[in-house]
CSV table of C-alpha atoms and ligand atoms in Angstrom, one decimal:
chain,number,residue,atom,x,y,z
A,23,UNK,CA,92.4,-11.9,21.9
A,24,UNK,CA,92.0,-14.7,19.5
A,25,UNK,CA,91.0,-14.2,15.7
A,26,UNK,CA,87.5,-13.8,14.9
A,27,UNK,CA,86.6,-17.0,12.4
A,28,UNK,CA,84.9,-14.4,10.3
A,29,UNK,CA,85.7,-10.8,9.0
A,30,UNK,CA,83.0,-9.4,7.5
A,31,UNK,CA,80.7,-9.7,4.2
A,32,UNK,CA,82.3,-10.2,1.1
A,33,UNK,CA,80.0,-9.3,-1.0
A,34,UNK,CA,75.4,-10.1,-1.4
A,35,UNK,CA,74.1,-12.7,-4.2
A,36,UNK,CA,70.9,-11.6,-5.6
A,37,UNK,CA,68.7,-14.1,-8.1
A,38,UNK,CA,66.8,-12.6,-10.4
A,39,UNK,CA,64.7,-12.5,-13.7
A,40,UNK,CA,67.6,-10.6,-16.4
A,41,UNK,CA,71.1,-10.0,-15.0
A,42,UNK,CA,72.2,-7.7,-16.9
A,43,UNK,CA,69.0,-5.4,-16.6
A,44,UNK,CA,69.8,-5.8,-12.6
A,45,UNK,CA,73.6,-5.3,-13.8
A,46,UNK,CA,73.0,-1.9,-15.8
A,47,UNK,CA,70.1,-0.5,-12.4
A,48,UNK,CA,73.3,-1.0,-10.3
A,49,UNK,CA,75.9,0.9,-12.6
A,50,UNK,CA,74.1,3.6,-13.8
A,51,UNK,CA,71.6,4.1,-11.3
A,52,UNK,CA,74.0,3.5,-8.2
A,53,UNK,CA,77.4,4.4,-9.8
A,54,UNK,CA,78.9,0.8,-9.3
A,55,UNK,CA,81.3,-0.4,-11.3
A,56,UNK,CA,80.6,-3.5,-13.1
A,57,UNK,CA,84.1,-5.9,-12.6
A,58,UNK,CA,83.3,-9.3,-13.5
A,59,UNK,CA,81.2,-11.5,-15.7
A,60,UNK,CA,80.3,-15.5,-15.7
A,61,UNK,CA,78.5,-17.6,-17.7
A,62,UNK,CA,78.7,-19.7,-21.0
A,63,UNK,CA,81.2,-17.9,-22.0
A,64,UNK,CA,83.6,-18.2,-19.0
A,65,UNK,CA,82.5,-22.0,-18.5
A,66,UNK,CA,79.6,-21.9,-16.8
A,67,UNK,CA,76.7,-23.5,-18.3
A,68,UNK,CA,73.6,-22.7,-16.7
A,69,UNK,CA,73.7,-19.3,-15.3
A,70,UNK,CA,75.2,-16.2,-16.0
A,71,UNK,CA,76.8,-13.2,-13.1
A,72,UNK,CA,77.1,-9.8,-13.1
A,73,UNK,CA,79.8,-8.5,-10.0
A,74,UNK,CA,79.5,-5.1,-9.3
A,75,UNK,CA,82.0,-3.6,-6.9
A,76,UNK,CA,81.9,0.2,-5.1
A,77,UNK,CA,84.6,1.2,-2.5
A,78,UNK,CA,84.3,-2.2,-0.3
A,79,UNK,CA,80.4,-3.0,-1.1
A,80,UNK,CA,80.3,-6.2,-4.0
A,81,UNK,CA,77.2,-7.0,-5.3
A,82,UNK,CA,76.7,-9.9,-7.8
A,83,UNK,CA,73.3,-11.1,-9.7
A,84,UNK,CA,72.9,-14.0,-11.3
A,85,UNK,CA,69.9,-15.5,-13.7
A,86,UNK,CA,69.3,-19.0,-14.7
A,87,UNK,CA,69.5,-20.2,-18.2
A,88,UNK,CA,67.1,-23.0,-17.7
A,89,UNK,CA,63.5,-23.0,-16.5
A,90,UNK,CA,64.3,-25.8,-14.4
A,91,UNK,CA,66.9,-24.4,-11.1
A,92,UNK,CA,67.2,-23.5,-7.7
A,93,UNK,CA,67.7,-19.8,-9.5
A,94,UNK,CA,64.5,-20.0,-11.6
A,95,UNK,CA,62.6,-21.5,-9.2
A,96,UNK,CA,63.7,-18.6,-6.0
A,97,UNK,CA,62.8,-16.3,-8.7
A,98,UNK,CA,59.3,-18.0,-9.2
A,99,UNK,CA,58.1,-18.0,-6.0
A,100,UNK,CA,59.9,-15.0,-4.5
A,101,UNK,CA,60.7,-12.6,-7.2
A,102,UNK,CA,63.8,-10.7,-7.4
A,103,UNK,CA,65.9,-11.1,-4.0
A,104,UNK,CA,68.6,-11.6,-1.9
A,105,UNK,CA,70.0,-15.8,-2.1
A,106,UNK,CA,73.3,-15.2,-0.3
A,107,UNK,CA,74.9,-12.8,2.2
A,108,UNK,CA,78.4,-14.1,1.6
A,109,UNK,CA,81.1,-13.9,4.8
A,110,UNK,CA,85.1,-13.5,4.2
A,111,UNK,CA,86.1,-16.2,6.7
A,112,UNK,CA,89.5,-15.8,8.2
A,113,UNK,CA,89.7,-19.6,8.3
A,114,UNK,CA,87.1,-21.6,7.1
A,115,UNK,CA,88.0,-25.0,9.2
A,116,UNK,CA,87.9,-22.8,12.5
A,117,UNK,CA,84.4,-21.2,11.6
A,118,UNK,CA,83.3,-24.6,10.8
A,119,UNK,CA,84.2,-26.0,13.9
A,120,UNK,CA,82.9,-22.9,15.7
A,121,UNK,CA,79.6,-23.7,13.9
A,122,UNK,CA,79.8,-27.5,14.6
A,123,UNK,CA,80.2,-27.3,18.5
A,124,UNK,CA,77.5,-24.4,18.3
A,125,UNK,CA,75.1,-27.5,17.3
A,126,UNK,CA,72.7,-24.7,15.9
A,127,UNK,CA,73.7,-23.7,12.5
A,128,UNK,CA,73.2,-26.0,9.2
A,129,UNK,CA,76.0,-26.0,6.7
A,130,UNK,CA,77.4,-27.7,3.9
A,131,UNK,CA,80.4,-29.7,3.4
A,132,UNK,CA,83.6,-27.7,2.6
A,133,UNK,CA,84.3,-27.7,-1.2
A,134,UNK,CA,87.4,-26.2,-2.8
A,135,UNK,CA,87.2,-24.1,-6.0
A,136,UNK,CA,90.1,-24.0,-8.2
A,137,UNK,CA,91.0,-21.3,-10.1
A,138,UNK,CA,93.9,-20.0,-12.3
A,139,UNK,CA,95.0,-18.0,-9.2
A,140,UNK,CA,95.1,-20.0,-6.3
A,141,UNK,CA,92.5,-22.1,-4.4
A,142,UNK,CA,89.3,-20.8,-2.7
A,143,UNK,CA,87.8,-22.5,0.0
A,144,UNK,CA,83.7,-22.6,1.1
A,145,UNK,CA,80.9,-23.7,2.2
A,146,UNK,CA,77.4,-22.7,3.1
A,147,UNK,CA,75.4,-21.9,6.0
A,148,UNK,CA,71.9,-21.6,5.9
A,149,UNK,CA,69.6,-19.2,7.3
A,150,UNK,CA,66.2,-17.5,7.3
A,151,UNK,CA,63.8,-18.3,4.5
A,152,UNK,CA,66.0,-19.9,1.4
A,153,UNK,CA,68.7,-17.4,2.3
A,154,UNK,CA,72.2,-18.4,2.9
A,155,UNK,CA,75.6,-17.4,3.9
A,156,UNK,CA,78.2,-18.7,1.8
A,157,UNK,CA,81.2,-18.8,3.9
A,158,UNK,CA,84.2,-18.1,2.0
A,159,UNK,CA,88.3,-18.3,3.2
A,160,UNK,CA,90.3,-16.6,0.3
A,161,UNK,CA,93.7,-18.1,1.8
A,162,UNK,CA,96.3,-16.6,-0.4
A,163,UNK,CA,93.9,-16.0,-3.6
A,164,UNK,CA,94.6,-12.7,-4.6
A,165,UNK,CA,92.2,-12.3,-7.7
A,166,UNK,CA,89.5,-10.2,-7.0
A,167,UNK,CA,87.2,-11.9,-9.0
A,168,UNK,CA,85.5,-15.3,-8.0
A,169,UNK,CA,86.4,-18.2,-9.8
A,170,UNK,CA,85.2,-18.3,-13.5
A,171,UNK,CA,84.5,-14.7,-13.8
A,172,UNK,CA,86.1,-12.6,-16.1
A,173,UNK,CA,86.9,-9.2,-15.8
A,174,UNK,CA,84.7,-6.8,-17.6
A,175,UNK,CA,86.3,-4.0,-19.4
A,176,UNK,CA,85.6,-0.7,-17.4
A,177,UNK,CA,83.5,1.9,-19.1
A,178,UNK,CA,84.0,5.0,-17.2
A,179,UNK,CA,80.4,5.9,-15.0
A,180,UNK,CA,79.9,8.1,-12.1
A,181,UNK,CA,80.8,6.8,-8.7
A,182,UNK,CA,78.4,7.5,-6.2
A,183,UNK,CA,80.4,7.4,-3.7
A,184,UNK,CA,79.1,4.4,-0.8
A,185,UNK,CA,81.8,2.9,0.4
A,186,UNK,CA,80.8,-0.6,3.0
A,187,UNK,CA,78.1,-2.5,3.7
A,188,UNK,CA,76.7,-0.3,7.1
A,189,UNK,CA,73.7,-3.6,7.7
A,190,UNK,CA,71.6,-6.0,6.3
A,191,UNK,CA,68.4,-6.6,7.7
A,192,UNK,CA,66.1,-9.4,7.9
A,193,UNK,CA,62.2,-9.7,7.7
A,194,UNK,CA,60.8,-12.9,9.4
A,195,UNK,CA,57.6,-14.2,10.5
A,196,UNK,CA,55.8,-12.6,13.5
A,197,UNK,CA,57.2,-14.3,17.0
A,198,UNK,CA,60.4,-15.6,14.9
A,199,UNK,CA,62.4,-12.7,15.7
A,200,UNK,CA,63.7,-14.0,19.2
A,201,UNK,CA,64.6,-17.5,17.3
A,202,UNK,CA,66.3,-16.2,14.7
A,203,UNK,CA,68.6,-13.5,17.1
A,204,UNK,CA,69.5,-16.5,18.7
A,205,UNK,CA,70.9,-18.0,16.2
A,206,UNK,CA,72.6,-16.0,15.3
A,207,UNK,CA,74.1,-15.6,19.0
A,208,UNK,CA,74.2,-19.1,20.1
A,209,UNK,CA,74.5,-20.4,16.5
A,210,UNK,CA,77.0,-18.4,14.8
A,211,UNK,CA,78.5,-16.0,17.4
A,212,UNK,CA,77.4,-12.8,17.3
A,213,UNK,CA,76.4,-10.3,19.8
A,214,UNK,CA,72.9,-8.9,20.9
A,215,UNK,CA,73.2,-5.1,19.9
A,216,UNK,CA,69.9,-3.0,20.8
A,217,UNK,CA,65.9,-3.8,20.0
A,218,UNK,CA,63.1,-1.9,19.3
A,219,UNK,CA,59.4,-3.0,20.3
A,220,UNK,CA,56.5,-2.0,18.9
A,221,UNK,CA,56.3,1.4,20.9
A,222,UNK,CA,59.0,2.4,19.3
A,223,UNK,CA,58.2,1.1,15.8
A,224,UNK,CA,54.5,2.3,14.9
A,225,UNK,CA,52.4,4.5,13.2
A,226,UNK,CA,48.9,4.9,13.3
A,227,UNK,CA,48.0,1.9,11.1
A,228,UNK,CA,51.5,-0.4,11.8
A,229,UNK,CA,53.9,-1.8,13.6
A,230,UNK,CA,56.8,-4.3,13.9
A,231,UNK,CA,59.3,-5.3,16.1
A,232,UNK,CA,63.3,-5.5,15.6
A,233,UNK,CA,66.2,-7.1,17.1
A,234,UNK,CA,70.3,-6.4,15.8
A,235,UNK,CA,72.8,-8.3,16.5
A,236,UNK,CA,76.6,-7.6,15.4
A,237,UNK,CA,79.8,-9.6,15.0
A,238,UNK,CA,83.7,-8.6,15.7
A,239,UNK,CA,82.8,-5.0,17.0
A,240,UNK,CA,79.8,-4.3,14.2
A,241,UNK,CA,82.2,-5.2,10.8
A,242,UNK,CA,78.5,-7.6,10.3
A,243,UNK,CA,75.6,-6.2,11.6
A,244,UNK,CA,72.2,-7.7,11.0
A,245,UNK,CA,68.8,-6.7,12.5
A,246,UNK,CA,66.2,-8.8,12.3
A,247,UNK,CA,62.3,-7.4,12.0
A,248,UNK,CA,59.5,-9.7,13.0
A,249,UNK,CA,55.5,-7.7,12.3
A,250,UNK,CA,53.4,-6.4,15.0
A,251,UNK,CA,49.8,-6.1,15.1
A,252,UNK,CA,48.3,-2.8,14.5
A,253,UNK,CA,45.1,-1.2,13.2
A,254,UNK,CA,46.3,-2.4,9.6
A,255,UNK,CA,48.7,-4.8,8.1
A,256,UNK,CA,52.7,-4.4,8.8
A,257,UNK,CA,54.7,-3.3,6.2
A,258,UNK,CA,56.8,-6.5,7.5
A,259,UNK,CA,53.5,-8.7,6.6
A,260,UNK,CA,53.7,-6.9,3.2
A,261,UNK,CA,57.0,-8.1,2.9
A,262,UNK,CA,56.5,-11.5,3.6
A,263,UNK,CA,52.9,-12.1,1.7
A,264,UNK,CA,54.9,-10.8,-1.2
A,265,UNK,CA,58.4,-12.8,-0.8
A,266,UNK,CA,56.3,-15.6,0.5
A,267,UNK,CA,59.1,-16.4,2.8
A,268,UNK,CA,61.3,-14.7,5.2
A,269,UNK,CA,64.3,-13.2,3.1
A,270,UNK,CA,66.2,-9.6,3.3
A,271,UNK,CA,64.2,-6.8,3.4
A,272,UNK,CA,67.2,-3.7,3.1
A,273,UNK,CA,70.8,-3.8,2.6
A,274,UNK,CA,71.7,-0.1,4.0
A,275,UNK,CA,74.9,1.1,2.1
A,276,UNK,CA,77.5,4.0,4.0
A,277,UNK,CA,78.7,6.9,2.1
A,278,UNK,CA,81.1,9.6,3.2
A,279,UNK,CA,79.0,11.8,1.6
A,280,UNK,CA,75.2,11.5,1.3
A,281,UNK,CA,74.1,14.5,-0.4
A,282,UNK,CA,76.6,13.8,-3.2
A,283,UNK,CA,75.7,10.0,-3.8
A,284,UNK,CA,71.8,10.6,-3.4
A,285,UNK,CA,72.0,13.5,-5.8
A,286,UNK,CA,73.8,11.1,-8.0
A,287,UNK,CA,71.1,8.7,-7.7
A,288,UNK,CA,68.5,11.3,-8.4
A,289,UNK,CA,69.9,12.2,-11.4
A,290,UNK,CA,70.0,9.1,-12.0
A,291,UNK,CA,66.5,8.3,-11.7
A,292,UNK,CA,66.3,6.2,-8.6
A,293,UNK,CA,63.5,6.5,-6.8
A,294,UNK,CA,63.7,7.3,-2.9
A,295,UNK,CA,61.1,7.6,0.1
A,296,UNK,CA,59.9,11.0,0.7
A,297,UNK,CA,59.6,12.9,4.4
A,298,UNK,CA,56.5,15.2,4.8
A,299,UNK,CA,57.6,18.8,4.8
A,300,UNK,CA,56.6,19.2,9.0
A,301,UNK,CA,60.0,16.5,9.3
A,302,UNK,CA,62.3,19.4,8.4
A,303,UNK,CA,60.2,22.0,10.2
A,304,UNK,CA,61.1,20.2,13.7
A,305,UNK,CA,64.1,18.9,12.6
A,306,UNK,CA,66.5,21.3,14.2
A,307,UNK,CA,64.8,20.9,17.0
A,308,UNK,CA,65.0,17.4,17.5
A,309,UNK,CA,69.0,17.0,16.3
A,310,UNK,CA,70.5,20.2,17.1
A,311,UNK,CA,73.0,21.7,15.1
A,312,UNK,CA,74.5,19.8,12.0
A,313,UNK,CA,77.1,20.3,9.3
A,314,UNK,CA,74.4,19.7,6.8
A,315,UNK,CA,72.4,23.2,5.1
A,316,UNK,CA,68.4,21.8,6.0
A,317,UNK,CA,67.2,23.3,3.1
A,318,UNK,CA,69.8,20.6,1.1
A,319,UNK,CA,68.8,18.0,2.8
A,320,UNK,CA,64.6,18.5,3.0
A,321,UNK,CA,65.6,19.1,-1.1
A,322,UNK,CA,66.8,15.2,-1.1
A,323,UNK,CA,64.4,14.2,1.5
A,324,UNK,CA,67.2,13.2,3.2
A,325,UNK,CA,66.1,12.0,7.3
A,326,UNK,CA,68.4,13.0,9.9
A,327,UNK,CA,68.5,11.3,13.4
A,328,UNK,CA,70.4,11.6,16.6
A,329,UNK,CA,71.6,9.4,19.6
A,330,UNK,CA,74.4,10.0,22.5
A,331,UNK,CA,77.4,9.4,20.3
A,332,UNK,CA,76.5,12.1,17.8
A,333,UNK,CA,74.2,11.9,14.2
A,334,UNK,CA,73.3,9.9,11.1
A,335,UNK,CA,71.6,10.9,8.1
A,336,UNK,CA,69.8,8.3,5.6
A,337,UNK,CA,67.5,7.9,3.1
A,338,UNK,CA,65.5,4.5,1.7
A,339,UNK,CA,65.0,3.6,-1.7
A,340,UNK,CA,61.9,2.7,-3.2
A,341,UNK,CA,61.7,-1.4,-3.8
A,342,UNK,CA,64.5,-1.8,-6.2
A,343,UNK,CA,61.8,-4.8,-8.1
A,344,UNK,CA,58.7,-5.2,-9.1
A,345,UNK,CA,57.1,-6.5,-5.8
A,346,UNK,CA,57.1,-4.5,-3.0
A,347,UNK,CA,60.0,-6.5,-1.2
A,348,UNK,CA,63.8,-5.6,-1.3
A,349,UNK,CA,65.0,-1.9,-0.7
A,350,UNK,CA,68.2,-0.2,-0.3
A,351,UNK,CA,69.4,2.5,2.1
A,352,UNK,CA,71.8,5.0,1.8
A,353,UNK,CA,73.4,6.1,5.1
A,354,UNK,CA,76.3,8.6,6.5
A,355,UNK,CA,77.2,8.1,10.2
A,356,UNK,CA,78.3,11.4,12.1
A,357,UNK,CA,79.1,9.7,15.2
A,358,UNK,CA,75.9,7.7,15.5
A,359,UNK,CA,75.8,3.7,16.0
A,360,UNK,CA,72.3,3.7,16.0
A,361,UNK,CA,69.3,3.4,13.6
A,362,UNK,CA,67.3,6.3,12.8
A,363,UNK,CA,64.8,5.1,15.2
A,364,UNK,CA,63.3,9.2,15.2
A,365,UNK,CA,62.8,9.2,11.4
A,366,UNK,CA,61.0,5.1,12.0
A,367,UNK,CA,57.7,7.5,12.3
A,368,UNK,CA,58.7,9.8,9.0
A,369,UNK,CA,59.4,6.7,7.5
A,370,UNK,CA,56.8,4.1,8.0
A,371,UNK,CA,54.6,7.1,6.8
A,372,UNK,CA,56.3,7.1,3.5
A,373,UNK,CA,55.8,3.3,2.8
A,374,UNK,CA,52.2,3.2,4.5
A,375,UNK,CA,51.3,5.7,1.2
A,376,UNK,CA,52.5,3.3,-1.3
A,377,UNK,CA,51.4,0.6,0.6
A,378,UNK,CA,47.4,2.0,0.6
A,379,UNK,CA,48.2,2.9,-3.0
A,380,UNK,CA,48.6,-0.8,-3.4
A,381,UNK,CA,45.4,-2.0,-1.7
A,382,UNK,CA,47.3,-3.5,0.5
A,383,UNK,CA,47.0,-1.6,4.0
B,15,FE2,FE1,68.4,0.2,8.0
């Protein structure tokens, strides 16, 4: 079978209000390691970048230096967020071309960077809301920092312990789902994984809808939620009264092992989701036997959830900003390809509570 254009994702762009405040939540709260640094000081003007790297996961956050940007002015209207969900290309002029006879996806012209180690080729693709994928084809480039960064000298923290990006999901506008799965299908490639209606995604008060959709046998996998009506306002609505936009609403990290990294992030001070005590109580029921000790795991409020190829366990951060937007998850597969979509209920509970606590249910 023929190469895939595109391997997976290189690494997430986030633009937000102070750097290096997102820089140190990321190192000391998640246990990444902070490997690279731009800005004045490396040549770059008018922004400055943290990179943060952990097992195969790269994050990188970037601030304006100006009032005046496309950085200052996503972190106006938005807040802190998600700008680019970067894709390792295996060849850039192949995914192009895929993309061009596709007809569906926007890009931008090719541009190569030059740097002391080689040459990087990329462009950019555009998606939902202001978000975009920066398609990048290292060629021979060995660095592992992007042009103009300089390494940063490592200070010694904890690891965690994630290891890949698991997904990255999407929140868009009710009835966009279906448009935006297929462009991802038509447009860019990818594959219809699995969906979940509104049965299968509510609570007493809300609901939404969700659609996945993976590429080269699930190395990218991104689901896309859309709100549903219910009794009270989605926590997808939430989302988007708050981002003002469509933009990405979790990016759910893998770990080998979950009740090390999450008491990490405990200690830490990261703040989680909680599961009502009656979760646990049927929770052997529901999953059958585990590896895991319950008590351990009702201790972390760590959700457990099982489907035909065996389990997962997973937990959700509380919004890693200010506005009730962006989130991360934390998630172990034991077999399972799925979801969680038996802990959507325990969940969706969780968030409703901070979401009346807001006024805004
Ligand atoms: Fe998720």
């Amino acid at each position: 079978m023929a190469q895939k254009a595109m391997d997976r994702v290189d690494y997430v762009e986030f633009y937000v209000g102070s750097a290096k405040q997102w820089a140190y939540y990321h190192k000391f709260g998640l246990g990444f390691n902070i490997v690279g640094y731009s800005g004045p000081e490396t040549g770059i003007r008018d922004r400055v970048s943290y990179l943060m790297e952990q097992g195969r996961v790269k994050v990188m956050v970037t601030n304006s230096l100006y009032p005046d940007s496309e950085i200052s002015n996503h972190v106006r209207l938005h807040g802190d967020g998600v700008k680019d969900i970067a894709i390792r290309v295996n060849n850039l002029d192949d995914a192009l071309n895929d993309l061009k006879e596709r007809k569906v996806v926007k890009f931008e012209k090719p541009v190569d960077v030059k740097t002391d180690s080689g040459v990087v080729h990329r462009s950019r693709a555009l998606t939902y809301g202001e978000t975009v994928h920066s398609l990048i084809d290292y060629g021979e480039f060995e660095s592992k920092l992007p042009p103009n960064f300089e390494p940063v000298e490592f200070v010694g923290t904890e690891r965690s312990g994630v290891t890949r990006f698991d997904h990255i999901v999407g929140n868009v506008e009710d009835k966009k789902m279906d448009r935006w799965v297929d462009y991802y299908v038509d447009g860019m490639g990818f594959e219809p994984l699995i969906s979940f209606d509104d049965k299968d995604i509510s609570t007493e008060f809300s609901a939404l809808r969700s659609k996945v959709v993976h590429y080269n046998n699930r190395k990218i996998v991104f689901p896309i939620n859309e709100p549903a009506p219910g009794k009270k306002k989605s926590q997808i609505q939430e989302y988007l009264d708050y981002y003002h936009m469509p933009g990405v609403q979790h990016i759910a990290l893998h770990t080998d092992n979950i009740v090390e990294t999450v008491s990490k992030m405990k200690r830490e001070g990261i703040q989680f989701q909680s599961a009502p005590d009656s979760y646990y109580e049927e929770m052997a029921k529901r999953v059958g036997k585990i590896d895991e000790d319950i008590a351990t795991l009702k201790a972390l409020d760590i959700l457990v959830d099982r489907d035909d190829d065996g389990y997962l366990l997973q937990i959700f951060t509380k919004p890693t900003g200010d506005r009730p937007t962006f989130f991360y998850e934390i998630i172990q597969r034991k077999g399972a390809k799925s979801f969680g979509k038996g802990n959507f209920k325990a969940l969706f509970q969780s968030i409703e509570k901070d979401q009346a606590r807001r006024g805004n249910l």
